[in-house]
């Protein structure tokens, strides 16, 4: 995957997404699920439980009706119960923890990418000993997941901006597609020429549909794509900067650090360390 999946022209509402029940007849309050696989795209669905998915390696993308989230390795995505979404995985190893909504009260009802501090990560790893499909729970598991739920609540207030908006406006969707496909040298003039619209009209409709200016969208798309390139492949930092449209490595590094909290080199080194899942 070299960039975001194409934005949907009209994402289906939650009512049209199939409901996936995760705990069968056991009625456990929480549990985990491991995933390891190559390129997979799951269809639109929703869960009866909250999901916290942590990526040990690879790339995970989650699309909802209003946004597309990029999950680089060593980050987690929160997907609240009942939220219609679809997920894509590329050479990913993940572990998900599912919570009954009683354990984590999330009134926002939207997906979020969360930072994962070392203690939080180790607790997610340890949670893998209790699969969501187990036949019954026990006091140790219940106590453990209650403690983990408290950490989730704290993390929900520290979300990372690793997402792009989607739109049902076909003109705005076309602009997003063209932008994402030409990050190395795209301009607003290029986009407007490609989709046959004036710059004034596109600026107005883009902001109305997404709440952000086209140039802000471009910057976020470039940085999100850079995260993928830094996680995979052997390009230099300058090579990554050039590939996503920055004129210099220094300008790219400043923008990347402001967006992620890490320099490109530190980001790459962290994701190149062998992942641990045991």
PDB file of N, CA and C in Angstrom, residues 155-221:
ATOM      1  N   UNK A 155      -6.150   7.419  27.340  1.00  0.00           N
ATOM      2  CA  UNK A 155      -5.560   7.560  26.008  1.00  0.00           C
ATOM      3  C   UNK A 155      -6.514   8.227  25.021  1.00  0.00           C
ATOM      4  N   UNK A 156      -7.808   8.088  25.237  1.00  0.00           N
ATOM      5  CA  UNK A 156      -8.780   8.663  24.315  1.00  0.00           C
ATOM      6  C   UNK A 156      -8.675  10.191  24.248  1.00  0.00           C
ATOM      7  N   UNK A 157      -8.114  10.794  25.263  1.00  0.00           N
ATOM      8  CA  UNK A 157      -7.927  12.249  25.261  1.00  0.00           C
ATOM      9  C   UNK A 157      -6.599  12.663  24.632  1.00  0.00           C
ATOM     10  N   UNK A 158      -5.839  11.699  24.100  1.00  0.00           N
ATOM     11  CA  UNK A 158      -4.514  12.002  23.535  1.00  0.00           C
ATOM     12  C   UNK A 158      -4.410  11.521  22.082  1.00  0.00           C
ATOM     13  N   UNK A 159      -5.501  11.604  21.348  1.00  0.00           N
ATOM     14  CA  UNK A 159      -5.521  11.060  19.994  1.00  0.00           C
ATOM     15  C   UNK A 159      -4.508  11.737  19.085  1.00  0.00           C
ATOM     16  N   UNK A 160      -4.033  10.994  18.088  1.00  0.00           N
ATOM     17  CA  UNK A 160      -3.088  11.492  17.105  1.00  0.00           C
ATOM     18  C   UNK A 160      -3.844  11.889  15.837  1.00  0.00           C
ATOM     19  N   UNK A 161      -3.356  12.894  15.105  1.00  0.00           N
ATOM     20  CA  UNK A 161      -4.094  13.395  13.934  1.00  0.00           C
ATOM     21  C   UNK A 161      -3.811  12.603  12.655  1.00  0.00           C
ATOM     22  N   UNK A 162      -3.732  11.285  12.767  1.00  0.00           N
ATOM     23  CA  UNK A 162      -3.334  10.465  11.629  1.00  0.00           C
ATOM     24  C   UNK A 162      -4.561  10.024  10.824  1.00  0.00           C
ATOM     25  N   UNK A 163      -5.246  10.985  10.234  1.00  0.00           N
ATOM     26  CA  UNK A 163      -6.425  10.668   9.438  1.00  0.00           C
ATOM     27  C   UNK A 163      -6.666  11.758   8.411  1.00  0.00           C
ATOM     28  N   UNK A 164      -7.473  11.412   7.420  1.00  0.00           N
ATOM     29  CA  UNK A 164      -7.933  12.357   6.408  1.00  0.00           C
ATOM     30  C   UNK A 164      -9.451  12.291   6.358  1.00  0.00           C
ATOM     31  N   UNK A 165     -10.105  13.398   6.038  1.00  0.00           N
ATOM     32  CA  UNK A 165     -11.568  13.368   5.939  1.00  0.00           C
ATOM     33  C   UNK A 165     -12.019  12.653   4.675  1.00  0.00           C
ATOM     34  N   UNK A 166     -13.267  12.206   4.669  1.00  0.00           N
ATOM     35  CA  UNK A 166     -13.916  11.725   3.457  1.00  0.00           C
ATOM     36  C   UNK A 166     -15.077  12.665   3.156  1.00  0.00           C
ATOM     37  N   UNK A 167     -15.686  12.498   2.005  1.00  0.00           N
ATOM     38  CA  UNK A 167     -16.785  13.380   1.617  1.00  0.00           C
ATOM     39  C   UNK A 167     -17.748  12.662   0.694  1.00  0.00           C
ATOM     40  N   UNK A 168     -19.013  13.029   0.773  1.00  0.00           N
ATOM     41  CA  UNK A 168     -20.008  12.520  -0.159  1.00  0.00           C
ATOM     42  C   UNK A 168     -20.170  13.448  -1.360  1.00  0.00           C
ATOM     43  N   UNK A 169     -19.480  14.590  -1.352  1.00  0.00           N
ATOM     44  CA  UNK A 169     -19.497  15.507  -2.485  1.00  0.00           C
ATOM     45  C   UNK A 169     -18.600  14.923  -3.576  1.00  0.00           C
ATOM     46  N   UNK A 170     -19.149  14.561  -4.745  1.00  0.00           N
ATOM     47  CA  UNK A 170     -18.329  13.917  -5.771  1.00  0.00           C
ATOM     48  C   UNK A 170     -17.184  14.786  -6.268  1.00  0.00           C
ATOM     49  N   UNK A 171     -17.357  16.083  -6.293  1.00  0.00           N
ATOM     50  CA  UNK A 171     -16.276  16.961  -6.737  1.00  0.00           C
ATOM     51  C   UNK A 171     -15.125  16.938  -5.732  1.00  0.00           C
ATOM     52  N   UNK A 172     -15.461  17.006  -4.453  1.00  0.00           N
ATOM     53  CA  UNK A 172     -14.433  16.978  -3.410  1.00  0.00           C
ATOM     54  C   UNK A 172     -13.741  15.622  -3.388  1.00  0.00           C
ATOM     55  N   UNK A 173     -14.494  14.553  -3.557  1.00  0.00           N
ATOM     56  CA  UNK A 173     -13.905  13.216  -3.607  1.00  0.00           C
ATOM     57  C   UNK A 173     -12.928  13.092  -4.760  1.00  0.00           C
ATOM     58  N   UNK A 174     -13.297  13.637  -5.925  1.00  0.00           N
ATOM     59  CA  UNK A 174     -12.400  13.599  -7.087  1.00  0.00           C
ATOM     60  C   UNK A 174     -11.129  14.386  -6.811  1.00  0.00           C
ATOM     61  N   UNK A 175     -11.255  15.519  -6.136  1.00  0.00           N
ATOM     62  CA  UNK A 175     -10.085  16.318  -5.782  1.00  0.00           C
ATOM     63  C   UNK A 175      -9.168  15.551  -4.834  1.00  0.00           C
ATOM     64  N   UNK A 176      -9.741  14.837  -3.872  1.00  0.00           N
ATOM     65  CA  UNK A 176      -8.945  14.034  -2.944  1.00  0.00           C
ATOM     66  C   UNK A 176      -8.187  12.940  -3.698  1.00  0.00           C
ATOM     67  N   UNK A 177      -8.886  12.262  -4.598  1.00  0.00           N
ATOM     68  CA  UNK A 177      -8.249  11.172  -5.334  1.00  0.00           C
ATOM     69  C   UNK A 177      -7.076  11.676  -6.162  1.00  0.00           C
ATOM     70  N   UNK A 178      -7.280  12.774  -6.850  1.00  0.00           N
ATOM     71  CA  UNK A 178      -6.207  13.305  -7.685  1.00  0.00           C
ATOM     72  C   UNK A 178      -5.037  13.756  -6.809  1.00  0.00           C
ATOM     73  N   UNK A 179      -5.348  14.414  -5.700  1.00  0.00           N
ATOM     74  CA  UNK A 179      -4.300  14.879  -4.792  1.00  0.00           C
ATOM     75  C   UNK A 179      -3.480  13.720  -4.263  1.00  0.00           C
ATOM     76  N   UNK A 180      -4.149  12.670  -3.780  1.00  0.00           N
ATOM     77  CA  UNK A 180      -3.449  11.526  -3.201  1.00  0.00           C
ATOM     78  C   UNK A 180      -2.574  10.805  -4.226  1.00  0.00           C
ATOM     79  N   UNK A 181      -2.982  10.862  -5.484  1.00  0.00           N
ATOM     80  CA  UNK A 181      -2.243  10.150  -6.526  1.00  0.00           C
ATOM     81  C   UNK A 181      -1.070  10.942  -7.092  1.00  0.00           C
ATOM     82  N   UNK A 182      -0.959  12.229  -6.737  1.00  0.00           N
ATOM     83  CA  UNK A 182       0.100  13.082  -7.299  1.00  0.00           C
ATOM     84  C   UNK A 182       0.789  13.901  -6.209  1.00  0.00           C
ATOM     85  N   UNK A 183       1.071  13.280  -5.079  1.00  0.00           N
ATOM     86  CA  UNK A 183       1.621  14.014  -3.944  1.00  0.00           C
ATOM     87  C   UNK A 183       2.978  14.645  -4.233  1.00  0.00           C
ATOM     88  N   UNK A 184       3.737  14.057  -5.146  1.00  0.00           N
ATOM     89  CA  UNK A 184       5.104  14.539  -5.349  1.00  0.00           C
ATOM     90  C   UNK A 184       5.163  15.901  -6.021  1.00  0.00           C
ATOM     91  N   UNK A 185       4.115  16.281  -6.775  1.00  0.00           N
ATOM     92  CA  UNK A 185       4.210  17.547  -7.495  1.00  0.00           C
ATOM     93  C   UNK A 185       2.860  18.224  -7.730  1.00  0.00           C
ATOM     94  N   UNK A 186       1.854  17.881  -6.950  1.00  0.00           N
ATOM     95  CA  UNK A 186       0.517  18.410  -7.191  1.00  0.00           C
ATOM     96  C   UNK A 186       0.384  19.857  -6.745  1.00  0.00           C
ATOM     97  N   UNK A 187      -0.461  20.610  -7.434  1.00  0.00           N
ATOM     98  CA  UNK A 187      -0.819  21.979  -7.041  1.00  0.00           C
ATOM     99  C   UNK A 187      -2.322  22.122  -7.160  1.00  0.00           C
ATOM    100  N   UNK A 188      -2.860  23.167  -6.539  1.00  0.00           N
ATOM    101  CA  UNK A 188      -4.292  23.399  -6.626  1.00  0.00           C
ATOM    102  C   UNK A 188      -4.712  23.618  -8.076  1.00  0.00           C
ATOM    103  N   UNK A 189      -3.881  24.302  -8.839  1.00  0.00           N
ATOM    104  CA  UNK A 189      -4.172  24.525 -10.256  1.00  0.00           C
ATOM    105  C   UNK A 189      -4.277  23.195 -11.004  1.00  0.00           C
ATOM    106  N   UNK A 190      -3.364  22.262 -10.694  1.00  0.00           N
ATOM    107  CA  UNK A 190      -3.402  20.946 -11.331  1.00  0.00           C
ATOM    108  C   UNK A 190      -4.712  20.223 -11.020  1.00  0.00           C
ATOM    109  N   UNK A 191      -5.109  20.253  -9.762  1.00  0.00           N
ATOM    110  CA  UNK A 191      -6.328  19.560  -9.350  1.00  0.00           C
ATOM    111  C   UNK A 191      -7.532  20.150 -10.067  1.00  0.00           C
ATOM    112  N   UNK A 192      -7.623  21.477 -10.065  1.00  0.00           N
ATOM    113  CA  UNK A 192      -8.770  22.134 -10.696  1.00  0.00           C
ATOM    114  C   UNK A 192      -8.837  21.850 -12.198  1.00  0.00           C
ATOM    115  N   UNK A 193      -7.685  21.811 -12.833  1.00  0.00           N
ATOM    116  CA  UNK A 193      -7.655  21.494 -14.263  1.00  0.00           C
ATOM    117  C   UNK A 193      -8.101  20.050 -14.486  1.00  0.00           C
ATOM    118  N   UNK A 194      -7.680  19.156 -13.628  1.00  0.00           N
ATOM    119  CA  UNK A 194      -7.998  17.734 -13.806  1.00  0.00           C
ATOM    120  C   UNK A 194      -9.484  17.446 -13.614  1.00  0.00           C
ATOM    121  N   UNK A 195     -10.132  18.163 -12.693  1.00  0.00           N
ATOM    122  CA  UNK A 195     -11.550  17.876 -12.424  1.00  0.00           C
ATOM    123  C   UNK A 195     -12.470  18.947 -12.987  1.00  0.00           C
ATOM    124  N   UNK A 196     -11.892  19.890 -13.765  1.00  0.00           N
ATOM    125  CA  UNK A 196     -12.680  20.900 -14.483  1.00  0.00           C
ATOM    126  C   UNK A 196     -13.537  21.758 -13.549  1.00  0.00           C
ATOM    127  N   UNK A 197     -12.879  22.444 -12.617  1.00  0.00           N
ATOM    128  CA  UNK A 197     -13.582  23.330 -11.705  1.00  0.00           C
ATOM    129  C   UNK A 197     -12.677  24.517 -11.404  1.00  0.00           C
ATOM    130  N   UNK A 198     -13.250  25.646 -11.032  1.00  0.00           N
ATOM    131  CA  UNK A 198     -12.447  26.817 -10.710  1.00  0.00           C
ATOM    132  C   UNK A 198     -11.836  26.666  -9.322  1.00  0.00           C
ATOM    133  N   UNK A 199     -10.719  27.343  -9.097  1.00  0.00           N
ATOM    134  CA  UNK A 199     -10.063  27.277  -7.787  1.00  0.00           C
ATOM    135  C   UNK A 199     -10.977  27.819  -6.697  1.00  0.00           C
ATOM    136  N   UNK A 200     -11.685  28.880  -6.981  1.00  0.00           N
ATOM    137  CA  UNK A 200     -12.590  29.465  -5.985  1.00  0.00           C
ATOM    138  C   UNK A 200     -13.668  28.465  -5.572  1.00  0.00           C
ATOM    139  N   UNK A 201     -14.240  27.791  -6.559  1.00  0.00           N
ATOM    140  CA  UNK A 201     -15.292  26.815  -6.259  1.00  0.00           C
ATOM    141  C   UNK A 201     -14.741  25.650  -5.454  1.00  0.00           C
ATOM    142  N   UNK A 202     -13.580  25.150  -5.850  1.00  0.00           N
ATOM    143  CA  UNK A 202     -13.019  24.014  -5.135  1.00  0.00           C
ATOM    144  C   UNK A 202     -12.664  24.393  -3.705  1.00  0.00           C
ATOM    145  N   UNK A 203     -12.061  25.549  -3.507  1.00  0.00           N
ATOM    146  CA  UNK A 203     -11.726  25.973  -2.143  1.00  0.00           C
ATOM    147  C   UNK A 203     -12.984  25.993  -1.273  1.00  0.00           C
ATOM    148  N   UNK A 204     -14.047  26.599  -1.801  1.00  0.00           N
ATOM    149  CA  UNK A 204     -15.277  26.742  -1.019  1.00  0.00           C
ATOM    150  C   UNK A 204     -15.896  25.384  -0.713  1.00  0.00           C
ATOM    151  N   UNK A 205     -16.041  24.554  -1.736  1.00  0.00           N
ATOM    152  CA  UNK A 205     -16.694  23.260  -1.525  1.00  0.00           C
ATOM    153  C   UNK A 205     -15.832  22.312  -0.706  1.00  0.00           C
ATOM    154  N   UNK A 206     -14.522  22.379  -0.861  1.00  0.00           N
ATOM    155  CA  UNK A 206     -13.632  21.517  -0.084  1.00  0.00           C
ATOM    156  C   UNK A 206     -13.744  21.852   1.401  1.00  0.00           C
ATOM    157  N   UNK A 207     -13.713  23.131   1.731  1.00  0.00           N
ATOM    158  CA  UNK A 207     -13.805  23.529   3.141  1.00  0.00           C
ATOM    159  C   UNK A 207     -15.175  23.213   3.714  1.00  0.00           C
ATOM    160  N   UNK A 208     -16.225  23.428   2.936  1.00  0.00           N
ATOM    161  CA  UNK A 208     -17.576  23.120   3.408  1.00  0.00           C
ATOM    162  C   UNK A 208     -17.731  21.637   3.696  1.00  0.00           C
ATOM    163  N   UNK A 209     -17.169  20.796   2.831  1.00  0.00           N
ATOM    164  CA  UNK A 209     -17.333  19.350   2.961  1.00  0.00           C
ATOM    165  C   UNK A 209     -16.454  18.731   4.029  1.00  0.00           C
ATOM    166  N   UNK A 210     -15.268  19.304   4.259  1.00  0.00           N
ATOM    167  CA  UNK A 210     -14.290  18.643   5.137  1.00  0.00           C
ATOM    168  C   UNK A 210     -13.922  19.442   6.381  1.00  0.00           C
ATOM    169  N   UNK A 211     -14.187  20.750   6.379  1.00  0.00           N
ATOM    170  CA  UNK A 211     -13.776  21.582   7.509  1.00  0.00           C
ATOM    171  C   UNK A 211     -12.316  21.961   7.466  1.00  0.00           C
ATOM    172  N   UNK A 212     -11.628  21.627   6.389  1.00  0.00           N
ATOM    173  CA  UNK A 212     -10.225  22.009   6.254  1.00  0.00           C
ATOM    174  C   UNK A 212      -9.965  22.537   4.852  1.00  0.00           C
ATOM    175  N   UNK A 213      -8.926  23.340   4.728  1.00  0.00           N
ATOM    176  CA  UNK A 213      -8.535  23.843   3.416  1.00  0.00           C
ATOM    177  C   UNK A 213      -7.856  22.735   2.618  1.00  0.00           C
ATOM    178  N   UNK A 214      -7.882  22.873   1.278  1.00  0.00           N
ATOM    179  CA  UNK A 214      -7.235  21.862   0.443  1.00  0.00           C
ATOM    180  C   UNK A 214      -5.752  21.743   0.771  1.00  0.00           C
ATOM    181  N   UNK A 215      -5.072  22.848   1.021  1.00  0.00           N
ATOM    182  CA  UNK A 215      -3.636  22.789   1.313  1.00  0.00           C
ATOM    183  C   UNK A 215      -3.356  22.045   2.619  1.00  0.00           C
ATOM    184  N   UNK A 216      -4.242  22.153   3.580  1.00  0.00           N
ATOM    185  CA  UNK A 216      -4.071  21.383   4.812  1.00  0.00           C
ATOM    186  C   UNK A 216      -4.260  19.900   4.537  1.00  0.00           C
ATOM    187  N   UNK A 217      -5.244  19.582   3.713  1.00  0.00           N
ATOM    188  CA  UNK A 217      -5.440  18.185   3.314  1.00  0.00           C
ATOM    189  C   UNK A 217      -4.186  17.651   2.622  1.00  0.00           C
ATOM    190  N   UNK A 218      -3.636  18.438   1.711  1.00  0.00           N
ATOM    191  CA  UNK A 218      -2.429  18.025   0.993  1.00  0.00           C
ATOM    192  C   UNK A 218      -1.289  17.744   1.958  1.00  0.00           C
ATOM    193  N   UNK A 219      -1.078  18.631   2.912  1.00  0.00           N
ATOM    194  CA  UNK A 219       0.009  18.440   3.872  1.00  0.00           C
ATOM    195  C   UNK A 219      -0.192  17.156   4.666  1.00  0.00           C
ATOM    196  N   UNK A 220      -1.404  16.937   5.166  1.00  0.00           N
ATOM    197  CA  UNK A 220      -1.663  15.734   5.960  1.00  0.00           C
ATOM    198  C   UNK A 220      -1.508  14.474   5.114  1.00  0.00           C
ATOM    199  N   UNK A 221      -1.971  14.517   3.869  1.00  0.00           N
ATOM    200  CA  UNK A 221      -1.830  13.347   3.004  1.00  0.00           C
ATOM    201  C   UNK A 221      -0.359  13.042   2.730  1.00  0.00           C
TER     202      UNK A 221
END
